[in-house]
Amino acid sequence: MCAIDLDGPSFIDEGQGLPLVFVHGFPLSREAWARQVEALSASFRTIAPNLRGFGGHGDVQGKLTMDRLAEDIGSLVETLGCGPVILVGHSMGGYVALAFARRYPQWLRGLVLVGTRAGSDSPEASAGRLAAAEGVREKGIGGIVDAMTQKMLAPGRNDPQSLAEVRSFMSSASREGVIGALLGMAERPDASADLRKISRPTLVVTGAEDRVIDPAESEILAEAIPGARLRIIPGAGHLVAWEEPEAFNRELADWITDIE
Ligand code: MLT
């Protein structure tokens, strides 16, 4: 059975050519990639799924491990018959992309890791996620959406319109999806030892002003993955691809030109 509902509003598939699959972060939706799909679908096939539990998509029961979410992306690639793909993962989507790279190297043409990291949670961070999951169970997703909206963008970019748009990316996450992803992220394995085994071309991108995942984590990724290219985009925060789409899209397209 295909884990991604091909008849539902679960993914965007626009343009033709080399397939780029964009995997969103927590607790976002595929809408966070709208500025990539719009610009890059003129030159590439751009595919942006909603992960299970997010963007109004899919059933969630219990924990959503990064491997489980990677299986969903694997099912999508297999069902569309579009592999090998360039897989672009933002933050939690980057954790999923690393799991995908481990499980499905045959379907990977290249890897783009955006505002993410390889390490697992510290015991404190993991306990914080479990407490947050309990809070969502009792009170719904409002608290998480408020907290994440504040931190997503670079500090200077907190105008009401941008904040409202970012908030809208999160509004269709389900309670079960948010709880499931928090539990899954809390126990995700440390992927650091796998980095040196990645044999596909890799681009690592971060916003210089990321307040959710320290840009230093991107430096660690780029140093560990053989031949990886690192780009730090000035003036951007955690949602770097949405905040600075021209710079991000240019870096992505230039890198693709260099590896193709
Ligand atoms: C995300 O943006 O996907 C999350 O903040 C990642 C995380 O909480 O580790």
Coordinates of C-alpha atoms and ligand atoms in Angstrom, one line a residue:
M1 CA 0.0 0.0 0.0
C2 CA 1.2 3.5 -0.8
A3 CA 1.7 5.4 2.4
I4 CA 1.2 8.8 0.7
D5 CA -2.4 9.3 -0.5
L6 CA -1.9 9.9 -4.2
D7 CA -5.5 11.0 -4.7
G8 CA -5.5 13.4 -1.8
P9 CA -4.1 16.9 -1.4
S10 CA -0.9 15.4 0.1
F11 CA 1.8 16.5 -2.4
I12 CA 2.6 19.0 -5.1
D13 CA 4.2 17.7 -8.3
E14 CA 5.0 20.4 -10.8
G15 CA 7.4 20.9 -13.7
Q16 CA 9.5 18.4 -15.6
G17 CA 13.1 17.2 -15.6
L18 CA 15.4 16.2 -12.7
P19 CA 13.2 15.5 -9.7
L20 CA 13.6 17.5 -6.6
V21 CA 11.7 16.2 -3.5
F22 CA 11.3 18.8 -0.7
V23 CA 10.6 17.5 2.8
H24 CA 9.3 20.1 5.3
G25 CA 10.2 20.6 9.0
F26 CA 8.2 20.5 12.2
P27 CA 5.4 21.4 12.5
L28 CA 5.2 22.9 9.0
S29 CA 3.7 21.7 5.8
R30 CA 4.6 21.6 2.1
E31 CA 3.5 25.2 1.8
A32 CA 6.8 26.2 3.4
W33 CA 8.4 25.2 0.0
A34 CA 6.0 27.2 -2.1
R35 CA 8.7 29.7 -3.1
Q36 CA 10.9 26.9 -4.4
V37 CA 8.2 25.1 -6.3
E38 CA 7.1 28.4 -7.9
A39 CA 10.6 29.3 -9.1
L40 CA 12.3 26.0 -9.7
S41 CA 9.4 24.1 -11.4
A42 CA 10.3 26.0 -14.6
S43 CA 13.5 24.0 -14.8
F44 CA 13.0 20.9 -12.6
R45 CA 10.3 18.5 -11.5
T46 CA 9.4 19.8 -8.0
I47 CA 7.7 17.4 -5.6
A48 CA 6.7 18.6 -2.1
P49 CA 4.7 16.2 0.1
N50 CA 3.0 16.8 3.4
L51 CA 4.5 14.5 5.9
R52 CA 2.0 12.3 7.7
G53 CA 0.2 14.3 10.4
F54 CA 1.0 17.6 8.8
G55 CA -0.7 19.8 6.2
G56 CA -4.0 18.0 6.8
H57 CA -2.5 14.8 5.5
G58 CA -2.7 11.2 6.8
D59 CA -3.4 9.1 9.8
V60 CA -1.1 9.0 12.8
Q61 CA -1.2 6.5 15.6
G62 CA 1.5 6.8 18.2
K63 CA 5.1 7.6 17.5
L64 CA 6.4 8.9 14.1
T65 CA 9.9 7.8 13.9
M66 CA 12.2 9.4 11.3
D67 CA 12.5 6.0 9.6
R68 CA 8.8 5.8 9.4
L69 CA 8.6 9.2 7.7
A70 CA 11.5 8.2 5.4
E71 CA 9.5 5.1 4.4
D72 CA 6.6 7.4 3.4
I73 CA 9.0 9.4 1.2
G74 CA 10.4 6.1 -0.2
S75 CA 6.8 5.0 -1.1
L76 CA 6.2 8.3 -2.8
V77 CA 9.4 8.0 -4.9
E78 CA 8.6 4.4 -5.7
T79 CA 5.0 5.1 -6.6
L80 CA 5.8 8.1 -8.8
G81 CA 8.7 6.1 -10.3
C82 CA 10.8 9.3 -10.1
G83 CA 14.0 8.1 -8.4
P84 CA 16.8 8.7 -8.1
V85 CA 15.9 12.2 -6.8
I86 CA 17.6 15.2 -5.2
L87 CA 16.2 15.1 -1.7
V88 CA 16.0 18.4 0.1
G89 CA 15.2 18.2 3.8
H90 CA 14.6 21.1 6.2
S91 CA 15.2 20.6 9.9
M92 CA 13.1 17.6 10.9
G93 CA 12.9 17.0 7.1
G94 CA 16.7 16.8 7.3
Y95 CA 16.5 14.1 9.9
V96 CA 14.1 12.3 7.5
A97 CA 16.5 12.9 4.6
L98 CA 19.4 11.3 6.5
A99 CA 17.2 8.3 7.3
F100 CA 16.2 8.1 3.6
A101 CA 19.9 8.3 2.6
R102 CA 20.6 5.4 4.9
R103 CA 17.7 3.3 3.7
Y104 CA 17.4 4.1 0.0
P105 CA 20.8 5.1 -1.4
Q106 CA 19.6 3.7 -4.8
W107 CA 17.0 6.4 -5.0
L108 CA 19.2 9.3 -4.1
R109 CA 20.9 11.5 -6.7
G110 CA 21.9 14.2 -4.3
L111 CA 21.2 15.4 -0.8
V112 CA 20.4 18.9 0.4
L113 CA 20.4 19.4 4.2
V114 CA 18.8 22.7 5.3
G115 CA 18.9 24.1 8.8
T116 CA 19.4 20.7 10.3
R117 CA 21.8 18.4 12.2
A118 CA 22.9 14.8 12.6
G119 CA 23.1 14.4 16.4
S120 CA 20.4 13.0 18.6
D121 CA 18.7 14.9 21.4
S122 CA 20.4 15.4 24.7
P123 CA 18.6 13.8 27.7
E124 CA 17.2 17.3 28.6
A125 CA 16.0 18.1 25.1
S126 CA 14.4 14.7 24.8
A127 CA 12.6 15.1 28.2
G128 CA 11.5 18.6 26.9
R129 CA 9.9 17.0 23.9
L130 CA 8.1 14.4 26.0
A131 CA 6.7 17.2 28.2
A132 CA 5.7 19.2 25.1
A133 CA 3.9 16.1 23.7
E134 CA 2.0 15.9 27.0
G135 CA 1.1 19.6 26.7
V136 CA -0.2 19.1 23.2
R137 CA -2.2 16.0 24.3
E138 CA -3.9 18.1 27.0
K139 CA -4.2 21.5 25.3
G140 CA -3.8 21.1 21.6
I141 CA -1.2 22.5 19.2
G142 CA -1.6 26.2 20.0
G143 CA 1.3 26.4 22.4
I144 CA 3.8 24.7 20.0
V145 CA 2.6 26.9 17.1
D146 CA 3.1 30.1 19.1
A147 CA 6.5 29.0 20.3
M148 CA 7.7 27.9 16.9
T149 CA 6.3 30.9 15.0
Q150 CA 8.4 33.2 17.2
K151 CA 11.6 31.3 16.5
M152 CA 11.3 30.4 12.8
L153 CA 12.5 33.6 11.3
A154 CA 15.6 35.8 11.7
P155 CA 15.2 38.2 14.6
G156 CA 14.6 41.3 12.5
R157 CA 11.9 39.6 10.4
N158 CA 9.0 39.6 12.7
D159 CA 6.5 41.7 10.8
P160 CA 2.9 40.6 11.4
Q161 CA 2.4 39.5 7.8
S162 CA 5.4 37.2 7.8
L163 CA 4.5 35.8 11.2
A164 CA 0.9 35.2 10.0
E165 CA 2.1 33.4 6.9
V166 CA 4.5 31.2 8.9
R167 CA 1.7 30.4 11.4
S168 CA -0.5 29.3 8.5
F169 CA 2.0 26.7 7.5
M170 CA 1.5 25.0 10.9
S171 CA -2.3 25.5 11.3
S172 CA -3.2 22.2 9.6
A173 CA -0.9 20.0 11.7
S174 CA -3.0 17.4 13.6
R175 CA -2.6 17.0 17.3
E176 CA -1.6 13.3 16.7
G177 CA 0.9 14.3 14.1
V178 CA 2.6 16.9 16.4
I179 CA 2.6 14.4 19.3
G180 CA 3.9 11.6 17.1
A181 CA 6.7 13.7 15.6
L182 CA 7.8 15.0 19.0
L183 CA 8.0 11.4 20.3
G184 CA 9.8 10.3 17.2
M185 CA 12.3 13.2 17.3
A186 CA 13.0 12.6 21.0
E187 CA 14.3 9.1 20.2
R188 CA 15.9 9.6 16.9
P189 CA 19.3 8.0 16.6
D190 CA 22.5 9.9 16.3
A191 CA 23.3 9.9 12.5
S192 CA 26.8 11.3 12.9
A193 CA 28.6 8.1 12.2
D194 CA 26.7 7.7 8.9
L195 CA 27.8 11.0 7.5
R196 CA 31.2 9.9 6.2
K197 CA 29.4 7.0 4.3
I198 CA 27.2 9.4 2.3
S199 CA 28.5 9.0 -1.3
R200 CA 26.1 11.2 -3.1
P201 CA 26.8 14.9 -3.8
T202 CA 25.6 17.0 -0.8
L203 CA 24.8 20.7 -0.3
V204 CA 24.4 22.0 3.3
V205 CA 22.5 25.3 3.7
T206 CA 21.7 27.3 6.8
G207 CA 20.5 30.8 7.7
A208 CA 23.2 32.7 9.5
E209 CA 20.6 33.8 12.1
D210 CA 19.0 30.4 12.7
R211 CA 17.6 30.4 16.3
V212 CA 16.3 26.9 16.2
I213 CA 19.3 24.9 15.1
D214 CA 22.7 26.5 15.5
P215 CA 24.4 27.2 12.1
A216 CA 27.5 25.5 13.7
E217 CA 25.6 22.2 13.2
S218 CA 25.7 22.8 9.4
E219 CA 29.4 23.3 9.6
I220 CA 29.7 20.0 11.3
L221 CA 27.6 18.3 8.6
A222 CA 29.6 19.8 5.8
E223 CA 32.9 18.8 7.3
A224 CA 31.8 15.2 7.9
I225 CA 30.1 14.5 4.6
P226 CA 32.7 13.8 1.9
G227 CA 32.9 16.6 -0.7
A228 CA 29.9 18.5 0.8
R229 CA 29.4 22.2 -0.1
L230 CA 28.3 24.6 2.7
R231 CA 26.4 27.8 2.1
I232 CA 25.5 30.1 5.0
I233 CA 22.8 32.6 3.9
P234 CA 23.1 36.0 5.6
G235 CA 20.1 37.7 7.2
A236 CA 18.0 34.4 7.2
G237 CA 16.8 32.4 10.2
H238 CA 15.6 28.8 10.5
L239 CA 13.1 29.1 7.6
V240 CA 16.0 30.1 5.3
A241 CA 14.5 28.9 2.0
W242 CA 11.3 30.8 2.6
E243 CA 13.0 33.9 4.0
E244 CA 15.6 34.3 1.3
P245 CA 14.2 32.3 -1.7
E246 CA 16.3 34.0 -4.4
A247 CA 19.6 33.3 -2.6
F248 CA 18.5 29.8 -1.6
N249 CA 17.2 28.9 -5.1
R250 CA 20.3 30.3 -6.7
E251 CA 22.6 28.2 -4.5
L252 CA 20.5 25.1 -5.1
A253 CA 20.4 25.6 -8.9
D254 CA 24.2 26.4 -9.1
W255 CA 25.0 23.3 -7.1
I256 CA 22.8 21.1 -9.4
T257 CA 24.6 22.6 -12.4
D258 CA 27.9 21.7 -10.9
I259 CA 27.0 18.1 -10.0
E260 CA 25.0 17.2 -13.2
Ligands
MLT1 C1 12.1 21.7 12.9 O1 12.1 22.9 12.5 O2 11.8 20.8 12.1 C2 12.3 21.3 14.3 O3 12.4 22.5 15.1 C3 13.4 20.4 14.5 C4 13.6 20.1 15.9 O4 12.8 20.4 16.8 O5 14.6 19.4 16.2

